[in-house]
mmCIF file of C-alpha atoms in Angstrom:
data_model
loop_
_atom_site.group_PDB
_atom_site.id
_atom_site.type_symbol
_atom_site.label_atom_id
_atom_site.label_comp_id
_atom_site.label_asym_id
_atom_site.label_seq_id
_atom_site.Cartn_x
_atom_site.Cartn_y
_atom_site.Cartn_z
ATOM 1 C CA UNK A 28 -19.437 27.373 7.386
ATOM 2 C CA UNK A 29 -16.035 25.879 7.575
ATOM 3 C CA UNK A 30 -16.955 22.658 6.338
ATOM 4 C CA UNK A 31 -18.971 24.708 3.182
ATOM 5 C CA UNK A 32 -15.986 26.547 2.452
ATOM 6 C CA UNK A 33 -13.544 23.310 2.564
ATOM 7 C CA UNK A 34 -15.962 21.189 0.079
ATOM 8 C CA UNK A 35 -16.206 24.117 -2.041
ATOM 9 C CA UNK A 36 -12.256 25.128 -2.486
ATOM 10 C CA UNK A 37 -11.961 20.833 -3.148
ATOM 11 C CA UNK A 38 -14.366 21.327 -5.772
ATOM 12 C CA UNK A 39 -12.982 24.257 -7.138
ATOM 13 C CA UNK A 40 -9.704 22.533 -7.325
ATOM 14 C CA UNK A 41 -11.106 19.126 -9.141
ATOM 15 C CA UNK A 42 -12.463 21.699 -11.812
ATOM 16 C CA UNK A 43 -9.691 23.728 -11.871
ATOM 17 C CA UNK A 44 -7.477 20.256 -12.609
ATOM 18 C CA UNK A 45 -10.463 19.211 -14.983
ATOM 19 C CA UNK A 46 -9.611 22.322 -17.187
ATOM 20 C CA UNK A 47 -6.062 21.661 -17.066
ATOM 21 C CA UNK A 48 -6.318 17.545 -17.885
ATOM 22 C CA UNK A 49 -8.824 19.148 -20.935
ATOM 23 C CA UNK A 50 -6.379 20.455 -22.795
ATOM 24 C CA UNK A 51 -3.577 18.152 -22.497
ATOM 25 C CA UNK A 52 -3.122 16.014 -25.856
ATOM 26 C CA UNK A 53 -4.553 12.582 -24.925
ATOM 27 C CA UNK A 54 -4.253 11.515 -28.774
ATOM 28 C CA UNK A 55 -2.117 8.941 -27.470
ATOM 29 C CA UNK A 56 -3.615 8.372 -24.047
ATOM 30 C CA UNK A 57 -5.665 4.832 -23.395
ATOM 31 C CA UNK A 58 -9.639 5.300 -23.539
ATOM 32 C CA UNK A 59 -9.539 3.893 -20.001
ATOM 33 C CA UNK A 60 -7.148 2.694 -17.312
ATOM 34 C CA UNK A 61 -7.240 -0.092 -14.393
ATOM 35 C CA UNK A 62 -5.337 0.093 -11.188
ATOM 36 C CA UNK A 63 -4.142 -2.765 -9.773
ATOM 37 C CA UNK A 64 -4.886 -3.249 -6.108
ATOM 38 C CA UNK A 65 -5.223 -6.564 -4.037
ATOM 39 C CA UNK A 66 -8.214 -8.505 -1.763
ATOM 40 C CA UNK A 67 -11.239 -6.887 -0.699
ATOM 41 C CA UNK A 68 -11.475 -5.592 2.674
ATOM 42 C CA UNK A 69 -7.893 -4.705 2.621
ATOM 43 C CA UNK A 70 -6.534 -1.371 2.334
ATOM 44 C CA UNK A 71 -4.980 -1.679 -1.511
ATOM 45 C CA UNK A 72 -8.427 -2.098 -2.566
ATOM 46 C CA UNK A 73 -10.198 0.790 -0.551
ATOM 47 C CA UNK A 74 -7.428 3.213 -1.569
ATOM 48 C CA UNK A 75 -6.771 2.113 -4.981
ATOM 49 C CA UNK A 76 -10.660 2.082 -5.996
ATOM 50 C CA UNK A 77 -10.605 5.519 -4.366
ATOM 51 C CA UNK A 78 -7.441 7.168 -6.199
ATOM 52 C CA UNK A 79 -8.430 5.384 -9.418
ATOM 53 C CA UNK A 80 -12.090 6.838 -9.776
ATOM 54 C CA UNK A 81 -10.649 10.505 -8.620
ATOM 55 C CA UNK A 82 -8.095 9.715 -11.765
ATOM 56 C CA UNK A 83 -10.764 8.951 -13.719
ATOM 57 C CA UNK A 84 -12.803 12.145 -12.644
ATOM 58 C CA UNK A 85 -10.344 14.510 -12.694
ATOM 59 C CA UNK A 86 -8.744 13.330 -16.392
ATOM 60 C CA UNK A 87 -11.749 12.510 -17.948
ATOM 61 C CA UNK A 88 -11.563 9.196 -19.598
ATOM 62 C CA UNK A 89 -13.015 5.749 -17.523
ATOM 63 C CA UNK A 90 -10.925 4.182 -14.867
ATOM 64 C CA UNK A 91 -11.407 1.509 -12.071
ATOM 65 C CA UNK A 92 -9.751 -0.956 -9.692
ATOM 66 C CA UNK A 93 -9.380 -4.339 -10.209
ATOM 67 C CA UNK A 94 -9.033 -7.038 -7.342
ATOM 68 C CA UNK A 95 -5.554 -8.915 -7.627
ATOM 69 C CA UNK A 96 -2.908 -11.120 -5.179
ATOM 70 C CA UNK A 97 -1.449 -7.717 -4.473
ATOM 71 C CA UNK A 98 1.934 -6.341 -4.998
ATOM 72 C CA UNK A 99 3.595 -8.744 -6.710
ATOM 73 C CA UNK A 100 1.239 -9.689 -9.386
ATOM 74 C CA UNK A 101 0.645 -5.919 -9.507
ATOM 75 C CA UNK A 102 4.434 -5.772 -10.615
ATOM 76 C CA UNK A 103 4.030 -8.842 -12.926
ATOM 77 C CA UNK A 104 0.681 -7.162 -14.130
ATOM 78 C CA UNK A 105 2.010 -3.338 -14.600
ATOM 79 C CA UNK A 106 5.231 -4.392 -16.338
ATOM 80 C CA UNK A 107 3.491 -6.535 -19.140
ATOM 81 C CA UNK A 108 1.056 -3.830 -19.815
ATOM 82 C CA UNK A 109 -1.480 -5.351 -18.688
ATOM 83 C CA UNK A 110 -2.747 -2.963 -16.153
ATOM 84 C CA UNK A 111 -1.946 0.677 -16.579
ATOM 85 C CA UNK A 112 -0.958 1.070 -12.748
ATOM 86 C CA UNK A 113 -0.354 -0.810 -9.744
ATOM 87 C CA UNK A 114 0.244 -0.230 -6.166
ATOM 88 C CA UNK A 115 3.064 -2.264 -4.403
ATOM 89 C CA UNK A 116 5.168 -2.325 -1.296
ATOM 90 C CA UNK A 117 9.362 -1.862 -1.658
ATOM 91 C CA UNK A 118 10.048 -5.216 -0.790
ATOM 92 C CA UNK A 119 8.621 -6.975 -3.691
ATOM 93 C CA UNK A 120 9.371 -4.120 -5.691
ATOM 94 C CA UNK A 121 13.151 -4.491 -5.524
ATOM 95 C CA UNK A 122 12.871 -8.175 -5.898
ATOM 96 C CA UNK A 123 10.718 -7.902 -8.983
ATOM 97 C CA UNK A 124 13.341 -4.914 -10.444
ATOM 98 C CA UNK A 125 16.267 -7.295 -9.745
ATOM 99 C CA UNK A 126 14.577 -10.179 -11.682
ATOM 100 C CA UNK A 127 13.798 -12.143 -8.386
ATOM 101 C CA UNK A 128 9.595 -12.064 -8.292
ATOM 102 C CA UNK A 129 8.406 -15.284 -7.081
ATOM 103 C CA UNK A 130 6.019 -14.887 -10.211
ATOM 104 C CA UNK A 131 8.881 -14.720 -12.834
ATOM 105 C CA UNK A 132 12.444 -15.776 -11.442
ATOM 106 C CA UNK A 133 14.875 -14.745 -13.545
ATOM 107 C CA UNK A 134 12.984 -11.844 -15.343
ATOM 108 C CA UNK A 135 13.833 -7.871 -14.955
ATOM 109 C CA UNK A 136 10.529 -5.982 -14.433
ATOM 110 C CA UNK A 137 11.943 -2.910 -16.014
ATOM 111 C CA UNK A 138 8.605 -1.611 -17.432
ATOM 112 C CA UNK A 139 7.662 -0.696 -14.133
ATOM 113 C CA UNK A 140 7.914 2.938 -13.259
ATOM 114 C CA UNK A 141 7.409 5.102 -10.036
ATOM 115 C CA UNK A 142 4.197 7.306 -9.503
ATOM 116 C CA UNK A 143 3.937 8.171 -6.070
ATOM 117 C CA UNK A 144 4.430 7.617 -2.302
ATOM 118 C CA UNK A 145 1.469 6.127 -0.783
ATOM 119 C CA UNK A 146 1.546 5.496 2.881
ATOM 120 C CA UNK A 147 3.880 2.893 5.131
ATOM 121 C CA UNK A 148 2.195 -0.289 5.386
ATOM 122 C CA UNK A 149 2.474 -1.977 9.231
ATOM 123 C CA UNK A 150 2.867 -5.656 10.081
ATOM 124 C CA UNK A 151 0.666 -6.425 13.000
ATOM 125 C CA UNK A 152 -0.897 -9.343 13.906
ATOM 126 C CA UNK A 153 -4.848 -9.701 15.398
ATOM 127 C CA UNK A 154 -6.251 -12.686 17.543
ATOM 128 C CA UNK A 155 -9.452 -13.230 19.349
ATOM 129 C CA UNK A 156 -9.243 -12.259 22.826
ATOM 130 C CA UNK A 157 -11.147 -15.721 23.749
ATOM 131 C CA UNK A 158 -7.785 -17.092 22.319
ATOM 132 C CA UNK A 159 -6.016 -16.164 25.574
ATOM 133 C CA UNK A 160 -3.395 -14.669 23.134
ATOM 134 C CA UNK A 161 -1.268 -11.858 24.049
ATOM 135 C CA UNK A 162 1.672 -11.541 22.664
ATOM 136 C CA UNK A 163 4.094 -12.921 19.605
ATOM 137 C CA UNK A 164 5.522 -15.760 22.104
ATOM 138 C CA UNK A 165 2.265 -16.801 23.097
ATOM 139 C CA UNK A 166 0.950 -17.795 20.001
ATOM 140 C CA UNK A 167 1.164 -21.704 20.115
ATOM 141 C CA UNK A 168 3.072 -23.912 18.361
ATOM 142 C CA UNK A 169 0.896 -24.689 15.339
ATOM 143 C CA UNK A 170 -1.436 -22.261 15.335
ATOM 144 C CA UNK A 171 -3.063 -21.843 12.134
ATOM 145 C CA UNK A 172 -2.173 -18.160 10.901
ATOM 146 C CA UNK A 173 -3.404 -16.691 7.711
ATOM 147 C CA UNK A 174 -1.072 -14.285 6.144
ATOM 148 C CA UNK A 175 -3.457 -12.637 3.463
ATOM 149 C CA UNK A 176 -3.325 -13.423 -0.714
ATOM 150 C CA UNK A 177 -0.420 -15.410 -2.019
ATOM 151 C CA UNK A 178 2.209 -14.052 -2.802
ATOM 152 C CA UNK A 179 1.188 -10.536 -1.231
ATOM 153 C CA UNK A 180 3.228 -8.409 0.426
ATOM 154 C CA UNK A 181 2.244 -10.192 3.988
ATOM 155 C CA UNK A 182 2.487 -13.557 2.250
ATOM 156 C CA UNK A 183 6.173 -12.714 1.388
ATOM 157 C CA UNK A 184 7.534 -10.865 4.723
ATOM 158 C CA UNK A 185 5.682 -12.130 7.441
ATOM 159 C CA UNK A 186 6.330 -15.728 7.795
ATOM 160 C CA UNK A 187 9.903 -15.533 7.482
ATOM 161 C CA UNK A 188 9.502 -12.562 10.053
ATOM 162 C CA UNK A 189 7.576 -15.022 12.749
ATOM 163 C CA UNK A 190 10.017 -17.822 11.921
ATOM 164 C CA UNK A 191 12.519 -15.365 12.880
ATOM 165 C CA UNK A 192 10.628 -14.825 16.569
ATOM 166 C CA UNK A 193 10.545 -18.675 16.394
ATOM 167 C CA UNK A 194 7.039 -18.934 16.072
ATOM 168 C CA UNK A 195 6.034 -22.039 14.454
ATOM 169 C CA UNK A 196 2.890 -22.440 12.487
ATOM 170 C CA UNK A 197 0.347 -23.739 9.823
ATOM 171 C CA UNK A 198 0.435 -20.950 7.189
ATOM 172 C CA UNK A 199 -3.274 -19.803 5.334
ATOM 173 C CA UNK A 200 -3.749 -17.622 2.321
ATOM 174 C CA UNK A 201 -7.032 -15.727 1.414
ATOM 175 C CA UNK A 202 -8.296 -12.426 1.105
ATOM 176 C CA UNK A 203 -8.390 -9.877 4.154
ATOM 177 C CA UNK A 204 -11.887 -10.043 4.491
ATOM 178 C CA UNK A 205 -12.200 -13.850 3.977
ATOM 179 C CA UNK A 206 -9.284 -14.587 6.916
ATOM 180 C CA UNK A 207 -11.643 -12.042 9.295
ATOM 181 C CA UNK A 208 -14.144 -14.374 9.029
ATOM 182 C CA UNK A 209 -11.900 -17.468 9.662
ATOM 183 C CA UNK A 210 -10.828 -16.125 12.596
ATOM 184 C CA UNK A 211 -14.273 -15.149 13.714
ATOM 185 C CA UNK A 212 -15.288 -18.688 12.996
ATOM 186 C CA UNK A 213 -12.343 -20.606 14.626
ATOM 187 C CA UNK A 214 -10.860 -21.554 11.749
ATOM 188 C CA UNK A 215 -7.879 -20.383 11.926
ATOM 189 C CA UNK A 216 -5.625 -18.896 15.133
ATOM 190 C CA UNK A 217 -4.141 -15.637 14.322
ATOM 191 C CA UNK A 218 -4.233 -13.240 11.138
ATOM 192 C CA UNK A 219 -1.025 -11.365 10.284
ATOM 193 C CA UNK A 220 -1.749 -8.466 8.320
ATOM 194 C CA UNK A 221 -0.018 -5.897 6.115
ATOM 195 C CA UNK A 222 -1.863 -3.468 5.044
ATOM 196 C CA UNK A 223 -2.436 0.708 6.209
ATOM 197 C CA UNK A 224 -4.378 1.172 9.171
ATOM 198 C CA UNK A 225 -7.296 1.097 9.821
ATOM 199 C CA UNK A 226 -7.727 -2.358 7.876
ATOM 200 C CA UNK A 227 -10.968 -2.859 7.176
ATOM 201 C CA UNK A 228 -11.487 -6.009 8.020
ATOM 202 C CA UNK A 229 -9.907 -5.646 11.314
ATOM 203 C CA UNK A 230 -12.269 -2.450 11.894
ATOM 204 C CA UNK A 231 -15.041 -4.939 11.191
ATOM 205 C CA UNK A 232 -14.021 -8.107 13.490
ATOM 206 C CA UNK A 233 -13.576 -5.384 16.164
ATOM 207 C CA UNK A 234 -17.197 -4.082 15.922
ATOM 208 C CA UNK A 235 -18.419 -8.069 15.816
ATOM 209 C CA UNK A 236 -16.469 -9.791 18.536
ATOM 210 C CA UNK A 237 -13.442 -8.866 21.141
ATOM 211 C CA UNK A 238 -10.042 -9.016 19.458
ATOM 212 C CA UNK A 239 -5.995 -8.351 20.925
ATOM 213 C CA UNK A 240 -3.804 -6.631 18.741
ATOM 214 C CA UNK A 241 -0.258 -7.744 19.286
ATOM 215 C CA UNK A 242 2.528 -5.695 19.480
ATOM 216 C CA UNK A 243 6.117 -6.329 18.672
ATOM 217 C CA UNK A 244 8.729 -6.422 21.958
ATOM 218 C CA UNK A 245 11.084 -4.106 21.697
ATOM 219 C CA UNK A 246 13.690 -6.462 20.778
ATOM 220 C CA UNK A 247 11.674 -8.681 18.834
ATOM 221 C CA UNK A 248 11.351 -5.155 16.718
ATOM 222 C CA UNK A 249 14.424 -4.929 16.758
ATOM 223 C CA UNK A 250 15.476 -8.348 15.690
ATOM 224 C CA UNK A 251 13.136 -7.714 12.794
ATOM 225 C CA UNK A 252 14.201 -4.999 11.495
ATOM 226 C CA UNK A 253 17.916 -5.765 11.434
ATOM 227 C CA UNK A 254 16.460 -8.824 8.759
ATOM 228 C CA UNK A 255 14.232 -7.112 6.736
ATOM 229 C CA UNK A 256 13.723 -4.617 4.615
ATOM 230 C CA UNK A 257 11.505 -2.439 7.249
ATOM 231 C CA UNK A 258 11.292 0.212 9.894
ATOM 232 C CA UNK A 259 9.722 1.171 13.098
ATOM 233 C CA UNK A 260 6.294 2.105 12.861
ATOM 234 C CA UNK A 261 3.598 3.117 16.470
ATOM 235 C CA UNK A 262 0.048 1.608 15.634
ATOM 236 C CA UNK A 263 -1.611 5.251 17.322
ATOM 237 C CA UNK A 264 -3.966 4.253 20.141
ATOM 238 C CA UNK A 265 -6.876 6.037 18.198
ATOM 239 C CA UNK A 266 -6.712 3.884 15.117
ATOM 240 C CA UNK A 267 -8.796 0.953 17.052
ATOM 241 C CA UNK A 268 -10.959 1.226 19.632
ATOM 242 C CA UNK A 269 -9.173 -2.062 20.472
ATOM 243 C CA UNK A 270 -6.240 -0.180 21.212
ATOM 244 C CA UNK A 271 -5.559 2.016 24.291
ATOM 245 C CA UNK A 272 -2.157 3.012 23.845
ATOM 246 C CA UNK A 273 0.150 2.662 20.760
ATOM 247 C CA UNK A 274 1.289 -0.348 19.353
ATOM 248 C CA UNK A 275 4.981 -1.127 18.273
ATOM 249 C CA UNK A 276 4.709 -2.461 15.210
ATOM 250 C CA UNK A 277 7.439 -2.593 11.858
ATOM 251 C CA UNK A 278 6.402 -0.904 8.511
ATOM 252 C CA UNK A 279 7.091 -0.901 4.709
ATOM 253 C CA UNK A 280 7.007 1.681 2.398
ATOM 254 C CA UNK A 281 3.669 1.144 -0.606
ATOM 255 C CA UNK A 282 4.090 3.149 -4.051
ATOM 256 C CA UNK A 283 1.914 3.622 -6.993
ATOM 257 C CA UNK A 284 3.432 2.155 -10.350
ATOM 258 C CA UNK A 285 2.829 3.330 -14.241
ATOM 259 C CA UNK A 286 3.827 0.942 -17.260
ATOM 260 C CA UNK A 287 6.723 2.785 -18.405
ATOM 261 C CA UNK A 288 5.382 3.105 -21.599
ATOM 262 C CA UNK A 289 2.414 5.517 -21.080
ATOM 263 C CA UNK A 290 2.423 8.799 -22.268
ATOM 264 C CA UNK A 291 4.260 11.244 -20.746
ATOM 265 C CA UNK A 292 0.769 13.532 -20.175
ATOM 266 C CA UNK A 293 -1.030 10.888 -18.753
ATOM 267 C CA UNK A 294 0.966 10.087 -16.246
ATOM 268 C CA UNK A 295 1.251 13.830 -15.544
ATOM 269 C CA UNK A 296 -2.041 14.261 -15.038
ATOM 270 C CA UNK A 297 -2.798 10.953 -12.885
ATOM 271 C CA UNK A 298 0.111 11.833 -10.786
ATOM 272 C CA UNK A 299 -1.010 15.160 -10.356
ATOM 273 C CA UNK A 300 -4.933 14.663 -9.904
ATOM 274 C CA UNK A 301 -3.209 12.567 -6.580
ATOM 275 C CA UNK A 302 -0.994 14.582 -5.327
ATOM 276 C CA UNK A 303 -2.983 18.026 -5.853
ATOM 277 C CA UNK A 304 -5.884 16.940 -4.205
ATOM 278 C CA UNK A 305 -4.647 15.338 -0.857
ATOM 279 C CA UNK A 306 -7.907 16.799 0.964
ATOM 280 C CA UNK A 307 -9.896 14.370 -1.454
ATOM 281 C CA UNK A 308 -7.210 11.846 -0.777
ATOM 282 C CA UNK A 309 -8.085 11.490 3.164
ATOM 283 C CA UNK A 310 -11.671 11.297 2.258
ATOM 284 C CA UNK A 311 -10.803 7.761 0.603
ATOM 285 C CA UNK A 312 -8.394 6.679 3.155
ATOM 286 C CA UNK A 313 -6.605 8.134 6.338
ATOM 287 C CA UNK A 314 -3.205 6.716 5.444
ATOM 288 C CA UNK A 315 -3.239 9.166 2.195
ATOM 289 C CA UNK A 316 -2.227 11.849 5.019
ATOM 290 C CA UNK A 317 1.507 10.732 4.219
ATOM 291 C CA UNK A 318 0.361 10.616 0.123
ATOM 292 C CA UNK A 319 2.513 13.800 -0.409
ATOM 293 C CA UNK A 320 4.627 15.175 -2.821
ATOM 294 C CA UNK A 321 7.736 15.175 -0.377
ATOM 295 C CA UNK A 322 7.543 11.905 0.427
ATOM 296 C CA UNK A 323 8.964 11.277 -3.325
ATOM 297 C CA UNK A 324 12.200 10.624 -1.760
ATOM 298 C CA UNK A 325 10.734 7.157 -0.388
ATOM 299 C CA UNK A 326 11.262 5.528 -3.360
ATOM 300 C CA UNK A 327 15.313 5.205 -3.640
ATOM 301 C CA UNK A 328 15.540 2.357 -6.907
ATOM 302 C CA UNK A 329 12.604 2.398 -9.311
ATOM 303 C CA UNK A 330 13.052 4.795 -11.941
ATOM 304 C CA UNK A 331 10.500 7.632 -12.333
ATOM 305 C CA UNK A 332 8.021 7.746 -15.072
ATOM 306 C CA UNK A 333 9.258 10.956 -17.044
ATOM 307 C CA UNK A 334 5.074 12.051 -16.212
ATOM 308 C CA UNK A 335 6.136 11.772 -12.638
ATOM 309 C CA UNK A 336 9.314 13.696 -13.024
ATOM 310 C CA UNK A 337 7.819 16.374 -14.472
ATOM 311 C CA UNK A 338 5.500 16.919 -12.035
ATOM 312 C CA UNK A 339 7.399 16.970 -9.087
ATOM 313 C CA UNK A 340 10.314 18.916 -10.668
ATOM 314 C CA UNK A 341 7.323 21.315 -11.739
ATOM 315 C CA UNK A 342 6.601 21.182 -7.709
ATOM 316 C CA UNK A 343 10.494 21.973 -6.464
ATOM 317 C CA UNK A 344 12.337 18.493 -6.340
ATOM 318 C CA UNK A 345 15.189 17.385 -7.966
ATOM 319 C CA UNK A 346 14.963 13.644 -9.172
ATOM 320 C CA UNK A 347 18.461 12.044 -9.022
ATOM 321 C CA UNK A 348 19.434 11.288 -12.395
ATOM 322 C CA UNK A 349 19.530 7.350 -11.084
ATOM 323 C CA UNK A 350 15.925 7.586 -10.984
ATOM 324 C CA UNK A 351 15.004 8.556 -14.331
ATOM 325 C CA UNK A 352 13.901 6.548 -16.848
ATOM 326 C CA UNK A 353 16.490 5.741 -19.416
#
């Protein structure tokens, strides 16, 4: 009865937000929208084709996900106008504000606006347990590791990160689901992901073969996260059945991005079909259980998309007036 009563107050909700996004004006509003995410079988996609089609539902105009290299072409790609929304990590969001992308040195993505917070995305790294592989220092000198899409979030942090730990390596690209099956095959040594747990294709390689999850040392944590732009983050036992006790791990910030120059409603509405509905939300993804409105405050430098200010001013907050679009 519990369960009936839950689906039916979600339901009630999406209509209820239906109504509202009816009578908005969307004179000015695209006839359909694309959210940039990243590879298949990592978590960008899963959540982004998720959030995207509950957009789509809840507005009522067509919307979808599109596969991409991840955050920073989803910067590159948002900022041109290209793709209506994006999702992206801090890192290569700060470096793409300050006109250092790796995609267009030089150039100030400042048609890239703040939506909201998504969840923290951990750095951990996943070997086959045949490897003999337990930890960062055993990882062999050489070792092929594939650190997920170019120019990705991963692609960007997590070599420099190993170099730090002095691991030396061969260094892969590919999608999430691609590496899995490199590593399944021998192909390569080690993935080291980024992405929200569960990954997907880490889910997957468990349910096919015996894997290790590495954890971090304290002090190689530590080491870490005096470099980068990260914080602590526990891997909880219960997110693989790999795991039986938590796993220190380091973690980034992700946030969903608007071209600037969308209307004002639109965003509104997007922003609030999200955050209004976070019981939908974990039904796409468990790492949407941190997709709240309080968790605005994650986002300290890109500048709110006036939709997105309204919405969470409407909701309590106070937006800084540094982080309003000028």
């Amino acid at each position: 009865m519990k369960a009936i009563l839950a689906k039916s107050a979600v339901a009630i909700s999406l209509a209820a937000m239906a109504m509202g996004a009816a009578h908005a004006d969307k004179s000015k509003w695209p006839k359909s929208f694309t959210v940039g995410t990243a590879s298949q079988g990592g978590t960008y996609y899963a959540y982004g084709a998720g959030w995207a089609n509950l957009v789509a539902d809840t507005v009522g105009i067509t919307g979808g996900a599109e596969v991409t290299g991840g955050p920073t072409q989803n910067l590159a790609l948002v900022h041109t106008g290209k793709l209506a929304f994006g999702m992206t990590t801090m890192g290569p969001a700060r470096e793409a504000l300050d006109g250092k992308s790796p995609l267009a040195p030089g150039l100030k993505m400042n048609k890239v606006c703040a939506m909201f917070p998504m969840y923290q995305t951990p750095f951990s790294v996943t070997v086959l347990s045949s490897s003999g592989i337990k930890s960062i220092k055993d990882i062999p000198p050489g070792s092929k590791i594939g650190f997920g899409p170019a120019g990705s979030t991963s692609d960007t942090y997590f070599p420099k990160m190993l170099e730090t730990l002095g691991v030396k390596f061969e260094r892969r690209n590919g999608g999430w689901s691609d590496l899995g099956g490199q590593l399944q095959d021998g192909l390569i040594d080690v993935v080291a992901f980024a992405a929200g747990v569960p990954i997907p294709a880490v889910t997957q390689l468990e349910v096919q073969t015996k894997i290790n999850i590495l954890e971090f040392t304290e002090a190689e944590q530590k080491k870490i996260m005096d470099t980068y732009p990260v914080s602590a983050f526990p891997i909880k036992a219960n997110t693989y059945k790999t795991l039986t006790q938590d796993a220190r791990a380091v973690s980034m910030w992700n946030y969903a991005i608007a071209n600037c120059d969308l209307p004002e409603s639109f965003v509104y509405e997007a922003t609030k079909a999200v955050l209004d509905n976070n019981e939908k939300m974990l039904t796409i993804h468990k790492g949407a259980r941190t997709t709240l409105a309080e968790n605005w405050d994650k986002n300290t430098f890109i500048p709110f998309h006036p939709g997105a200010a309204k919405y969470y001013e409407e909701k309590g907050f106070t937006i800084p007036a540094n982080l309003k679009l000028k």
